[in-house]
XYZ file of C-alpha atoms in Angstrom:
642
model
C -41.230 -13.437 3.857
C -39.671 -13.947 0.420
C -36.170 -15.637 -0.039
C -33.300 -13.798 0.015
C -31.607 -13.025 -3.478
C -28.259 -13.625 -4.175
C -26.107 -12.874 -7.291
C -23.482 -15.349 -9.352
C -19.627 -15.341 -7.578
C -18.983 -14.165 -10.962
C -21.264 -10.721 -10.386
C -20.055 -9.879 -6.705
C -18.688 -6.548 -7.530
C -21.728 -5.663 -10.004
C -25.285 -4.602 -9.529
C -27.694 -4.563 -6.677
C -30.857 -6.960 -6.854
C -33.620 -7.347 -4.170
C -37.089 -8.423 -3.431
C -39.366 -6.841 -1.293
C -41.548 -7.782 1.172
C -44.090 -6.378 3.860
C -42.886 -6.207 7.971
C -44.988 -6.395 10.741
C -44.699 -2.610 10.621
C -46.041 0.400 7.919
C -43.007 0.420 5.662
C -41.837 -1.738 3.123
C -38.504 -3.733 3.839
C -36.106 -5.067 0.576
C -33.434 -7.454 0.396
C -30.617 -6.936 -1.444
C -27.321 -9.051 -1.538
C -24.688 -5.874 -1.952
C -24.870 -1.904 -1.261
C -22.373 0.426 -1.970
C -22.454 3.727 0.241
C -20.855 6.703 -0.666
C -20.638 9.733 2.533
C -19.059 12.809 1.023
C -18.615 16.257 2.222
C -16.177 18.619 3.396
C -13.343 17.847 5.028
C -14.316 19.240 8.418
C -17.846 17.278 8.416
C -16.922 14.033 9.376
C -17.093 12.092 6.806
C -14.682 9.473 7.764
C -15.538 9.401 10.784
C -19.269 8.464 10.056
C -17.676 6.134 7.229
C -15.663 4.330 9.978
C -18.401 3.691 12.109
C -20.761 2.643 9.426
C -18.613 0.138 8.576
C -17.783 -1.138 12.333
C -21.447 -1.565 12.684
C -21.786 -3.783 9.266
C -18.804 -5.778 10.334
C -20.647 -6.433 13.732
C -23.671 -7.500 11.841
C -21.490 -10.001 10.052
C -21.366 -8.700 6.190
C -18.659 -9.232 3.692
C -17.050 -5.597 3.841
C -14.769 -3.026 1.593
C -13.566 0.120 2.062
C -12.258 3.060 0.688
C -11.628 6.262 2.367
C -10.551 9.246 0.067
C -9.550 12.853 1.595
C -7.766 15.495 0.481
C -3.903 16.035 1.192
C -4.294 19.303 3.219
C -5.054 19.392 6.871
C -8.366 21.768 5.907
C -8.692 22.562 2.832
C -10.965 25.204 1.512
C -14.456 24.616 2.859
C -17.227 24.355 0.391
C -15.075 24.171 -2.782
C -14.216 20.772 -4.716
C -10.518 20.237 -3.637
C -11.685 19.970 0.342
C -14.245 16.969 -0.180
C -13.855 14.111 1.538
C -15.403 10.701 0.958
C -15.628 7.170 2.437
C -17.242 4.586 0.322
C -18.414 0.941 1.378
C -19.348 -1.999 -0.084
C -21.010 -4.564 1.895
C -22.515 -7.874 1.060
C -23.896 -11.081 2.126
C -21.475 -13.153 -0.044
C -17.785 -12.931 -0.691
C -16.576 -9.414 -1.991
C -13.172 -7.952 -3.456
C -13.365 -4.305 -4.255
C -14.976 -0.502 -2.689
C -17.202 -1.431 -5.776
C -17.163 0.920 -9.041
C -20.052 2.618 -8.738
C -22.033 3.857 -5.055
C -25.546 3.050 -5.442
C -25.968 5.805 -2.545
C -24.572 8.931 -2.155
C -24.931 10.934 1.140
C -23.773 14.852 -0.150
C -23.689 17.182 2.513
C -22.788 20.111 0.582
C -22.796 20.870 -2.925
C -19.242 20.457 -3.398
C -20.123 16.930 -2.422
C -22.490 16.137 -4.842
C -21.415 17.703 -8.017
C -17.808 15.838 -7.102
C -19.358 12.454 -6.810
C -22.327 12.672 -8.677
C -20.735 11.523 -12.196
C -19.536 8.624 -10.642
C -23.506 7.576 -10.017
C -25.413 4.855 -12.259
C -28.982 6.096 -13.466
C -31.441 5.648 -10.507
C -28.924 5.659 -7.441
C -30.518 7.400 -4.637
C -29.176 10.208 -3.220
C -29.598 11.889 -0.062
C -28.457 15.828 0.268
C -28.225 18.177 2.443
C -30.465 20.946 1.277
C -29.533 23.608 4.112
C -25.913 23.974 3.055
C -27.484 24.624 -1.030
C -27.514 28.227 -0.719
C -26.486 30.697 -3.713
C -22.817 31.165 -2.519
C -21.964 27.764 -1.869
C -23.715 26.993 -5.130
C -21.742 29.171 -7.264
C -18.524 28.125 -5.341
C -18.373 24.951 -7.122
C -19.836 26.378 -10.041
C -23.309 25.403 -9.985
C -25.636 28.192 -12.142
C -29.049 27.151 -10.904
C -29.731 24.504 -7.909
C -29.172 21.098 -9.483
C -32.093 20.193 -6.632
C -34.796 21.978 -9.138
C -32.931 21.800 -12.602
C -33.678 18.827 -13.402
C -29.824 17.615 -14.168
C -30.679 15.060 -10.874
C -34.108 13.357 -12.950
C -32.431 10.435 -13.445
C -31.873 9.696 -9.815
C -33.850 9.039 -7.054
C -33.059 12.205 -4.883
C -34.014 12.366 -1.452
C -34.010 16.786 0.169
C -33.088 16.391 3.691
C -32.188 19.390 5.449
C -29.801 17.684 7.873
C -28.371 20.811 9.407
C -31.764 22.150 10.676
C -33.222 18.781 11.649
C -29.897 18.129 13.603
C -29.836 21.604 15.554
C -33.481 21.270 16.116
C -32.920 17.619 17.716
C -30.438 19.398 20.194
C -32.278 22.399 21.300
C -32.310 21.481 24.837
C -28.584 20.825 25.041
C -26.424 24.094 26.070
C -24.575 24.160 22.462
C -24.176 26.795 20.215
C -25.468 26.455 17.137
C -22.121 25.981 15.295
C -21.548 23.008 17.565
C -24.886 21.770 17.054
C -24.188 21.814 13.622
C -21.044 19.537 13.804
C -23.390 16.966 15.022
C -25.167 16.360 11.613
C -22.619 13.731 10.475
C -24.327 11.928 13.509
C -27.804 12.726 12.288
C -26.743 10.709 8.460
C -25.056 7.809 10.346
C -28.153 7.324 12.385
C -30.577 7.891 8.902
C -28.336 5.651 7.242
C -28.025 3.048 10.137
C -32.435 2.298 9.579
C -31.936 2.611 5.968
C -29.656 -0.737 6.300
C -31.129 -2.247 9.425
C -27.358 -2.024 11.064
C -26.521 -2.100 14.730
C -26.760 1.139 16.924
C -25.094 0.201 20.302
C -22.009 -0.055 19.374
C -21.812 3.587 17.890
C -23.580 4.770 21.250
C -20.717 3.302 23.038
C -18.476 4.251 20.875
C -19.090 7.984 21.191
C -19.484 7.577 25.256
C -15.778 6.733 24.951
C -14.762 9.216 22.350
C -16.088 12.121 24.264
C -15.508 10.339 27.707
C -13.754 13.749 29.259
C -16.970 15.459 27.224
C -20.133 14.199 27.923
C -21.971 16.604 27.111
C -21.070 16.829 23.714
C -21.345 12.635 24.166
C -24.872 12.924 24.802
C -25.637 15.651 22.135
C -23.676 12.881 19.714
C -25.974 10.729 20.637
C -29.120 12.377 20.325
C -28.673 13.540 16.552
C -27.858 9.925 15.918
C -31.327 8.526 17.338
C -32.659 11.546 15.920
C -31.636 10.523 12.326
C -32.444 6.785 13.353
C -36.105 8.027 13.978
C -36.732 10.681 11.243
C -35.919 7.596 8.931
C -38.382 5.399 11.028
C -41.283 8.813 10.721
C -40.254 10.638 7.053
C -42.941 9.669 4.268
C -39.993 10.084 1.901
C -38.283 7.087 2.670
C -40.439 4.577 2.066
C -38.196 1.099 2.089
C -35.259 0.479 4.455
C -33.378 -2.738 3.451
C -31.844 -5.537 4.653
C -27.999 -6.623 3.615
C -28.090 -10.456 5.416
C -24.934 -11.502 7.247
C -22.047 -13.482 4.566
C -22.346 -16.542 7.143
C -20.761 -18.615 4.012
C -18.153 -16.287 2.886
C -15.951 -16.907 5.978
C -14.771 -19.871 7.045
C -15.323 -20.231 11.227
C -13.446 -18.426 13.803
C -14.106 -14.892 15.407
C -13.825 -11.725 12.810
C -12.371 -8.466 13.226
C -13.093 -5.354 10.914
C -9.262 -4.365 10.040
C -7.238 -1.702 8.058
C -3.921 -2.428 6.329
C -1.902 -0.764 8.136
C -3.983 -1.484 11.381
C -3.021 -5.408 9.910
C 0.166 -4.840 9.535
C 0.801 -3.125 13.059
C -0.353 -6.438 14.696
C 1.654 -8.798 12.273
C 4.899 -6.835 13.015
C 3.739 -7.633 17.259
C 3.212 -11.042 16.313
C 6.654 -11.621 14.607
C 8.626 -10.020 17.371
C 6.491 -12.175 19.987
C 6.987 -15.061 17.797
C 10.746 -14.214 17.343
C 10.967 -13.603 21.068
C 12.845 -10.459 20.255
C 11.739 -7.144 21.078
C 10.043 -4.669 18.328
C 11.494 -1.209 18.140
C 10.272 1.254 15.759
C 12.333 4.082 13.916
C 9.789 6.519 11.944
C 9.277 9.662 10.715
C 5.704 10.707 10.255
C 4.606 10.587 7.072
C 1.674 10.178 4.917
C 0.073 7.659 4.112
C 2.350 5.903 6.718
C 1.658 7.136 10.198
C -0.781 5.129 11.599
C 1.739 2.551 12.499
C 3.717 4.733 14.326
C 0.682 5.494 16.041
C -0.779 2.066 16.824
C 2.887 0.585 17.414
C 3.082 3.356 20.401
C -0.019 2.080 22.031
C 1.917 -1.821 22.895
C 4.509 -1.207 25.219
C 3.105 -3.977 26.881
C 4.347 -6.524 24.175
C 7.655 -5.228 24.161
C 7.718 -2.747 21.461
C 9.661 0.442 21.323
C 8.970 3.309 18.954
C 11.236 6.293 18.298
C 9.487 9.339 16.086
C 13.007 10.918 15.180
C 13.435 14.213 13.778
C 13.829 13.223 9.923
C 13.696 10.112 7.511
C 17.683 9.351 7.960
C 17.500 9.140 11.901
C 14.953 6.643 11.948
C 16.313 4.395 9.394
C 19.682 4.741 11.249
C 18.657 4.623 14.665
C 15.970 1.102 13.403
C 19.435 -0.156 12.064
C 20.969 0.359 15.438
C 18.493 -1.572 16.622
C 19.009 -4.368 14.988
C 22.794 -4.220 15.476
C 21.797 -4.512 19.426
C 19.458 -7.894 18.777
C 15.934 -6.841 18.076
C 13.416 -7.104 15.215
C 13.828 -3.837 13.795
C 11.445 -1.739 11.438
C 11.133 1.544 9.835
C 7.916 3.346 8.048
C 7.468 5.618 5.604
C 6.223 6.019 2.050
C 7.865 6.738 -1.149
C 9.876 10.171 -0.649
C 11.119 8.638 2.582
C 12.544 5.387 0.928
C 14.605 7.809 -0.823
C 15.809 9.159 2.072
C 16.651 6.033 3.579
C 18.573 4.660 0.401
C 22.375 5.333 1.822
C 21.275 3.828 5.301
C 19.212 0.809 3.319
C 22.501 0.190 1.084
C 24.260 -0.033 4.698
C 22.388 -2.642 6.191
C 22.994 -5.043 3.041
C 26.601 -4.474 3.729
C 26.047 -5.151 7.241
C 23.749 -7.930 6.243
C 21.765 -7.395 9.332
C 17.536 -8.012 9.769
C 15.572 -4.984 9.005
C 12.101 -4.556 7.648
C 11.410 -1.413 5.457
C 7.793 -0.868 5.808
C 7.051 1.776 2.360
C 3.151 2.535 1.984
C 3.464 3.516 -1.451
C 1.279 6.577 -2.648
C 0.992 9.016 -5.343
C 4.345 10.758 -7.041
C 6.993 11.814 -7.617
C 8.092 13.829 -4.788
C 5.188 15.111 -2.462
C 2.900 13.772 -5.220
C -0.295 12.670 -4.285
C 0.050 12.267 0.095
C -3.665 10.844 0.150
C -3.927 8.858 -2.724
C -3.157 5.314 -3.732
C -0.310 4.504 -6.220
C 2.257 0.968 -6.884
C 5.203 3.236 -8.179
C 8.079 2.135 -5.562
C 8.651 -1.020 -6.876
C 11.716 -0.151 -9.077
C 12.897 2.056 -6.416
C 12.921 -1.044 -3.987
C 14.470 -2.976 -6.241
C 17.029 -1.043 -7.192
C 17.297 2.652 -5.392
C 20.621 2.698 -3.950
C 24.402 2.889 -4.896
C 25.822 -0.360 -6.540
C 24.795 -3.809 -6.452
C 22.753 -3.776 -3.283
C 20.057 -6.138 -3.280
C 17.109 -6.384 -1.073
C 14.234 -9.072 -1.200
C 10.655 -6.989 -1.766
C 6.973 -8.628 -0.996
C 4.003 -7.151 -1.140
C 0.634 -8.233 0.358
C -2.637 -8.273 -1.817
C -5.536 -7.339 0.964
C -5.763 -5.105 3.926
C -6.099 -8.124 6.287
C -3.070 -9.821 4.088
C -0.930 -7.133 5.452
C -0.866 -9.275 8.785
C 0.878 -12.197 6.982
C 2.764 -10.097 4.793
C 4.633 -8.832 7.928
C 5.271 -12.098 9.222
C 6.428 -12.915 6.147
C 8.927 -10.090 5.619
C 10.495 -10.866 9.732
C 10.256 -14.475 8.442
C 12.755 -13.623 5.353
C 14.648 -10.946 7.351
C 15.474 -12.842 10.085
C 16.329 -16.248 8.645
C 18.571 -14.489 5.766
C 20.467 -11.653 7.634
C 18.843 -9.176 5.185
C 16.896 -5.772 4.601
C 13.230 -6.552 3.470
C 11.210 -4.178 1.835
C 7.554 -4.818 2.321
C 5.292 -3.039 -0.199
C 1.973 -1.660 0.899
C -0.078 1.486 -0.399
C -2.159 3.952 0.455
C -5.514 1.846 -1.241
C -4.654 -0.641 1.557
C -3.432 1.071 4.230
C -6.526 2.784 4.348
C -9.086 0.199 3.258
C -10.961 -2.384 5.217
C -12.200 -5.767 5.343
C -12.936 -8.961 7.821
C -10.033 -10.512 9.172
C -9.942 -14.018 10.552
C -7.707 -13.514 13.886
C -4.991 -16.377 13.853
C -4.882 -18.892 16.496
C -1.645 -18.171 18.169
C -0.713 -22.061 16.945
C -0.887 -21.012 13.329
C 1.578 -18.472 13.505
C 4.953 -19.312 12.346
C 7.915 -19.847 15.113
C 10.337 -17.374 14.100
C 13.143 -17.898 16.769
C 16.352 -17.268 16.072
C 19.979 -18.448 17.710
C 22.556 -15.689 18.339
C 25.871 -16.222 17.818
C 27.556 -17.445 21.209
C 31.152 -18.023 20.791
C 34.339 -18.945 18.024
C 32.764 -20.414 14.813
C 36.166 -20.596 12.827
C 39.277 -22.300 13.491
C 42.774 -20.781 12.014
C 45.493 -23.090 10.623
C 47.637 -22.785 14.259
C 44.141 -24.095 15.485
C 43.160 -20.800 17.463
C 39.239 -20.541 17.653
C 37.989 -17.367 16.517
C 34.932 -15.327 15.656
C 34.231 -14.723 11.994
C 31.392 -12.228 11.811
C 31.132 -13.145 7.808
C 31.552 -17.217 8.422
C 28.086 -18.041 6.489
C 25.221 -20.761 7.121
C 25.900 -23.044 3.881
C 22.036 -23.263 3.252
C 20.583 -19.577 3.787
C 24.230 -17.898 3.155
C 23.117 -15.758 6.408
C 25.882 -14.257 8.504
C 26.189 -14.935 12.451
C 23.648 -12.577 14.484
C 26.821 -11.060 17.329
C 24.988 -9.045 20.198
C 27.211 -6.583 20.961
C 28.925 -6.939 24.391
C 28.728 -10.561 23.635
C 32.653 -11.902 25.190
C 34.738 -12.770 22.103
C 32.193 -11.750 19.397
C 33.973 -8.225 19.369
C 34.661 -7.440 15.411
C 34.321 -4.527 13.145
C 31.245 -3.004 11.421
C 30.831 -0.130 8.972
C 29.990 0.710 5.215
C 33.865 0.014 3.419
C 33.497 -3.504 1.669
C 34.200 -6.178 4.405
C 36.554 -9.041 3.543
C 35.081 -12.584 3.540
C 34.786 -14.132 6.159
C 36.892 -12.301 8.699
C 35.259 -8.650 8.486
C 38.076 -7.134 8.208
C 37.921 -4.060 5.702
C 39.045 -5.010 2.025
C 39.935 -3.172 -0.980
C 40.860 -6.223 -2.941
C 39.192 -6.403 -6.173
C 38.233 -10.605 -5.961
C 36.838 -10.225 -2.955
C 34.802 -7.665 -3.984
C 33.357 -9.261 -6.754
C 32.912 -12.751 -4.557
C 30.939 -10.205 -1.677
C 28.735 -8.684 -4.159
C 28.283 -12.353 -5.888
C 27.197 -13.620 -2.442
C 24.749 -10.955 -1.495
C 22.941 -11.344 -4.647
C 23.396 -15.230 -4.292
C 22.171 -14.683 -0.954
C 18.477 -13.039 -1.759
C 18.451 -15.261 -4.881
C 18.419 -18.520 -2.641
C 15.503 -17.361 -0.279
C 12.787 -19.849 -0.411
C 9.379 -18.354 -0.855
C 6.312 -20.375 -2.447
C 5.557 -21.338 -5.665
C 3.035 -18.913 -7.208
C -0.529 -20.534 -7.840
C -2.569 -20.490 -10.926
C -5.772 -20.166 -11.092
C -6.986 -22.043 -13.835
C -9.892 -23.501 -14.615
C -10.541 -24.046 -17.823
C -7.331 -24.151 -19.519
C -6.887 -20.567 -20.631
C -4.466 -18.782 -23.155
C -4.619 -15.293 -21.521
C -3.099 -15.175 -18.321
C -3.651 -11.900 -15.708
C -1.114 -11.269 -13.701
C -0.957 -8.739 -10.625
C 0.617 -7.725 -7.129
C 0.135 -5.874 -4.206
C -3.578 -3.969 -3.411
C -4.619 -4.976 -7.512
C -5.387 -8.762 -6.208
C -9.321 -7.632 -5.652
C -10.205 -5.537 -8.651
C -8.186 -8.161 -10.797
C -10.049 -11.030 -9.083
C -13.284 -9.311 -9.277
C -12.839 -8.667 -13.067
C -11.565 -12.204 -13.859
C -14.774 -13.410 -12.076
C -17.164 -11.239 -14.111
C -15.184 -12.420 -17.358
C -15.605 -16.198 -16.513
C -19.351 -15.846 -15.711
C -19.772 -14.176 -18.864
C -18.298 -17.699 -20.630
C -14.496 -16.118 -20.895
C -11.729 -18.300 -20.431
C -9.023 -16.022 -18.285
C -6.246 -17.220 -15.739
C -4.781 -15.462 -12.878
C -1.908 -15.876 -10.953
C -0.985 -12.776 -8.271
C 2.764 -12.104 -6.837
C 3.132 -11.892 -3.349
C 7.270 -12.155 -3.888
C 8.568 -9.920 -6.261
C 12.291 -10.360 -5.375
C 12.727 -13.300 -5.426
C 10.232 -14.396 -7.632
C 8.856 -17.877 -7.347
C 10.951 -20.539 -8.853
C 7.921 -21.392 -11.289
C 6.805 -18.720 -12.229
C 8.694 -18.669 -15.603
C 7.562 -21.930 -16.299
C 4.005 -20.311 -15.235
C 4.317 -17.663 -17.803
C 6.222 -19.998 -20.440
C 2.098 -21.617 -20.636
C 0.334 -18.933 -21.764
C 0.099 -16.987 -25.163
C -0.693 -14.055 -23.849
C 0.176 -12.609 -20.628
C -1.118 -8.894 -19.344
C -0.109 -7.144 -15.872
C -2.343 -4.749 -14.846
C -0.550 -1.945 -12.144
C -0.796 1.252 -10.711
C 2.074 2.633 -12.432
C 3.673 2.923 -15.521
C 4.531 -0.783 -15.864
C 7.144 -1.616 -13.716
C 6.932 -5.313 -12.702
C 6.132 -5.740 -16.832
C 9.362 -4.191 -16.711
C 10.810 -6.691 -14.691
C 9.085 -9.864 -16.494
C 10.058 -9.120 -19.624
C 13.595 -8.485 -18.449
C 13.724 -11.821 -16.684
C 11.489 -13.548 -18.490
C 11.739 -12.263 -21.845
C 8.066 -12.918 -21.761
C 6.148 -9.918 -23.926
C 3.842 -9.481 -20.897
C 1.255 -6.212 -22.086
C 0.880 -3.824 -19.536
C -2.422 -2.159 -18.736
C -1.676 0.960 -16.394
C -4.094 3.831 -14.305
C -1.818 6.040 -12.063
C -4.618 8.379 -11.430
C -4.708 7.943 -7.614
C -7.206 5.729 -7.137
C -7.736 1.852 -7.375
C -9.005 0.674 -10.442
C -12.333 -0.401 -11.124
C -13.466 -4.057 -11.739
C -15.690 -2.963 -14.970
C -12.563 -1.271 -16.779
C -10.287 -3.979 -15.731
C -12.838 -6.704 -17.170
C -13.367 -4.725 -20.214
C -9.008 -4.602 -20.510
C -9.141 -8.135 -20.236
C -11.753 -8.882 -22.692
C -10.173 -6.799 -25.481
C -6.595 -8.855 -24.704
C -8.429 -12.357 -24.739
C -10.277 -10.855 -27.746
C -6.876 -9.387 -29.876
């Protein structure tokens, strides 16, 4: 058996390499250290789905995983035509890896909407495996396709494998009392299984996995089943695949403790549990549904166990207000949504700043304005958290960098929220909310005691020396207000959105004190202590990249690919963005060159060079989609280079 091949750190997002060598058995078996997988069809075949379990299975095995699942914005879209396909690519490795990868070195199409949608994004020589049943003239000339680019010869350059996956599937469930048409649904089972030999990855937990799913169904269970061995064994039987490979487990890419597979906003679900558990305060939930958002709401419902209560009101504004009312009434309250809800929310947002009461603001950012883009990725919120609401209302914003950050960046956001008496926006997107990778679960000894003390009596003594309860008497060190739970004896005092007077509560229309309770607000979420931003630095560069939220991997991949091409590049990534770190001006002050890559027009450059007045160079993609390591490096190059 040869060694196993492994590329530079500096190439992890780039090109596959392999050896092969001879098993025990007829077919050839070669290594490789990375794949990238691309399963695209319509909407209605299952392609996340079959992406979802792909990847379980690889994070089972033990590979260094990344996801990302792409689907149209319409419940079913057209079938057949480009608009309704649906993709889920993955990137898996043996080492440590940042991005979905640029480019899928295999494409599963199951129609030709499918292919012709994904086929440009394919290097020369990728294989690709197609569904040649659903090729027939109409479907062709749906998507435009003249002649069948399966005898054309526009797919020469690749390495194109005909399967007819629709026939092979319904013949593989003959026995089974189905229809057709529901034999048919089965073929997404019939690629998983072809795919699962291809990469030598685990099959029992998919069996069990579709036992469960169709628990109350088992006949359509077993028929699951069967078109995924069946796919499992044509690969094992069919001349025309010749090599199955092997993808060996990234045993140094993780340091030790017991690994989950984990979406952002699965992460960030959990972290929000963990900060109520570790505030000993209960969790409630006030949501609307809403794209790409939801899946909280969902997972949140599943722990009443832990304490956590979620409310799906009838619109943005009752959640907001009734997650505000919540945290009035003493628990660690949170409300989801994405971009055109945060607008929504603004009046109720600007409320609990004058209340100065705890309250996280979950926004998972995707594509607009307005409805925009639902399903796809986008880092355009930021100046709307920062400053989307009626006068000076500050609020502090974080964001976290990977889907498994978004466990520590809700920790992180109850941390500030709780200890300041404050709002928090946290800053997700779609591109992570979505995504996957490894997570590390926390011992419960690492996570951060976030108790905090209610108010419990007077805290102010007046000049005839009666003790009384000041519900704006501040700690001198965080500037926070006292936490009063109402029905608390002697705490009673008033609340609303009128300007309070300091100290006392009491409503005020006088100009000073105004201008001292706006100067102490912003004071306030200027004082929060967050951590110094880090550098990385190695050689002493000129150019530094700087990024935050879901750009940390493609940045860090294309920084690595620079430096092992002999570059000199630094990188520093923002997980605060209000406040920002205390260094980081003396951070930026370093360099001669500093460029922010984003998924917008360039609104944190916005806010360096206002702060700053740094001339950070913006490099922006608001296409929808994460950018790709190759373009980013190539960016990069030409700034180090001009």
């Amino acid at each position: 058996m040869t060694s196993q091949v492994s590329s530079p750190a500096g190439q992890a997002d780039g090109a596959v390499v392999g050896e092969q060598r001879k098993p025990a058995g007829t077919k050839d078996v070669r290594r490789l250290d990375r794949v990238i997988i691309r399963f695209a069809g319509d909407s209605g075949d299952g392609m996340q789905l079959t992406g979802d379990r792909f990847t379980s299975e690889t994070a089972s095995f033990g590979n260094d995983l990344s996801t990302l699942p792409n689907f149209p914005a319409e419940i079913r879209a057209p079938a057949g035509t480009l608009p309704g396909v649906s993709s889920f690519q993955l990137h898996f490795a043996d080492h440590d890896i940042l991005t979905p990868g640029d480019a899928p070195n295999v494409l599963v199409a199951m129609n030709p909407a499918a292919l012709k949608a994904n086929v440009g994004d394919l290097p020369r020589g990728a294989e690709i495996i197609v569904n040649t049943d659903e090729f027939t003239k109409r479907a062709m000339q749906k998507v435009g396709y003249e002649a069948s680019p399966l005898e054309d010869g526009s797919l020469d350059g690749y390495n194109v494998h005909p399967v007819p996956l629709t026939a092979l599937t319904v013949e593989a469930l003959k026995d089974f009392d189905l229809t057709r048409k529901e034999a048919e649904r089965s073929k997404n089972m019939f690629a998983l299984g072809l795919l699962s030999w291809m990469y030598h990855r685990p099959t029992e937990g998919t069996e069990t996995f579709l036992r469960t799913k169709f628990a109350k169904k088992p006949d359509i269970a077993a028929a699951n089943i069967a078109a995924f061995r069946a796919g499992w064994n044509f690969g094992e039987t069919t001349e025309d695949f010749a090599v199955s490979y092997e993808v060996a487990p990234a045993v140094k890419a993780f340091p030790v403790g017991t690994y989950r597979n984990i979406s952002g906003n699965l992460a960030l679900a959990y972290g929000l549990v963990a900060a109520s558990r570790q505030a000993d305060l209960p969790l409630f939930l006030g949501s609307y549904p809403i794209t790409p958002a939801s899946d909280i709401l969902h997972e949140l419902s599943k722990h009443k166990n832990f304490g956590v209560r979620t409310f799906q009101a009838e619109d943005e504004i009752a959640g907001i207000g009734a997650a505000l009312g919540a945290a009035f009434g003493g628990s660690l309250a949170v409300t989801t949504t994405s971009g055109p809800g945060v607008a929504l929310k603004s009046e109720t947002i600007g409320l609990a700043v004058s209340l100065e009461l705890p309250l996280l603001i979950v926004d998972i950012q995707r594509g607009g304005p307005s409805t925009g883009l639902p399903t796809k990725t986008e880092q355009a919120d930021l100046l709307q958290a920062m400053y989307g609401r009626n006068g000076e209302a500050p609020v502090p914003v974080i964001a976290p960098r990977t889907p498994a950050d978004c466990f520590d960046a809700a920790l992180e956001a109850a941390r500030i929220a709780l200890t300041y008496r404050t709002p928090v926006f946290l800053l997700s997107d779609g591109y992570l909310a979505n995504g996957s990778e490894p997570w590390r679960i926390p011992e419960l000894d690492e996570l951060p005691d976030l108790r905090v003390q209610f108010a419990q009596g007077p805290n102010h003594t007046l000049d005839d020396g009666t003790e009384v309860f000041w519900p704006y008497k501040r700690d001198p060190q965080t500037l926070a207000r006292p936490w009063a739970l109402p029905g608390t004896p002697g705490l009673e005092h008033r609340i609303g959105g009128i300007e309070k007077q300091d100290g006392t509560g009491n409503i005020s229309y006088d100009p000073a004190n105004h201008d001292f309770m706006v100067r102490t607000r912003q004071a306030k979420v200027d004082g929060i202590v967050v951590p110094d931003v880090e550098v990385d630095d190695p050689d002493g560069a000129s150019t530094l990249v700087l990024g935050w939220g879901s750009t940390y991997g493609p940045i860090t991949a294309a920084v690595r690919r620079l430096r092992a091409a002999g570059e000199s590049i630094a990188q520093a990534h923002l997980r605060h963005v209000n406040p920002f770190p205390r260094n980081l001006g003396a951070v930026l002050g370093r360099y001669d060159k500093v460029v922010i890559p984003e998924m917008n027009l360039g609104q944190l450059a916005t806010l360096i060079r206002a702060k700053y007045l740094v001339d950070a160079h913006s490099y922006n993609q608001v296409n929808g989609m994460p950018f790709k390591a190759e373009q980013l490096a190539a960016a990069l190059k030409e700034a180090i280079d001009g």
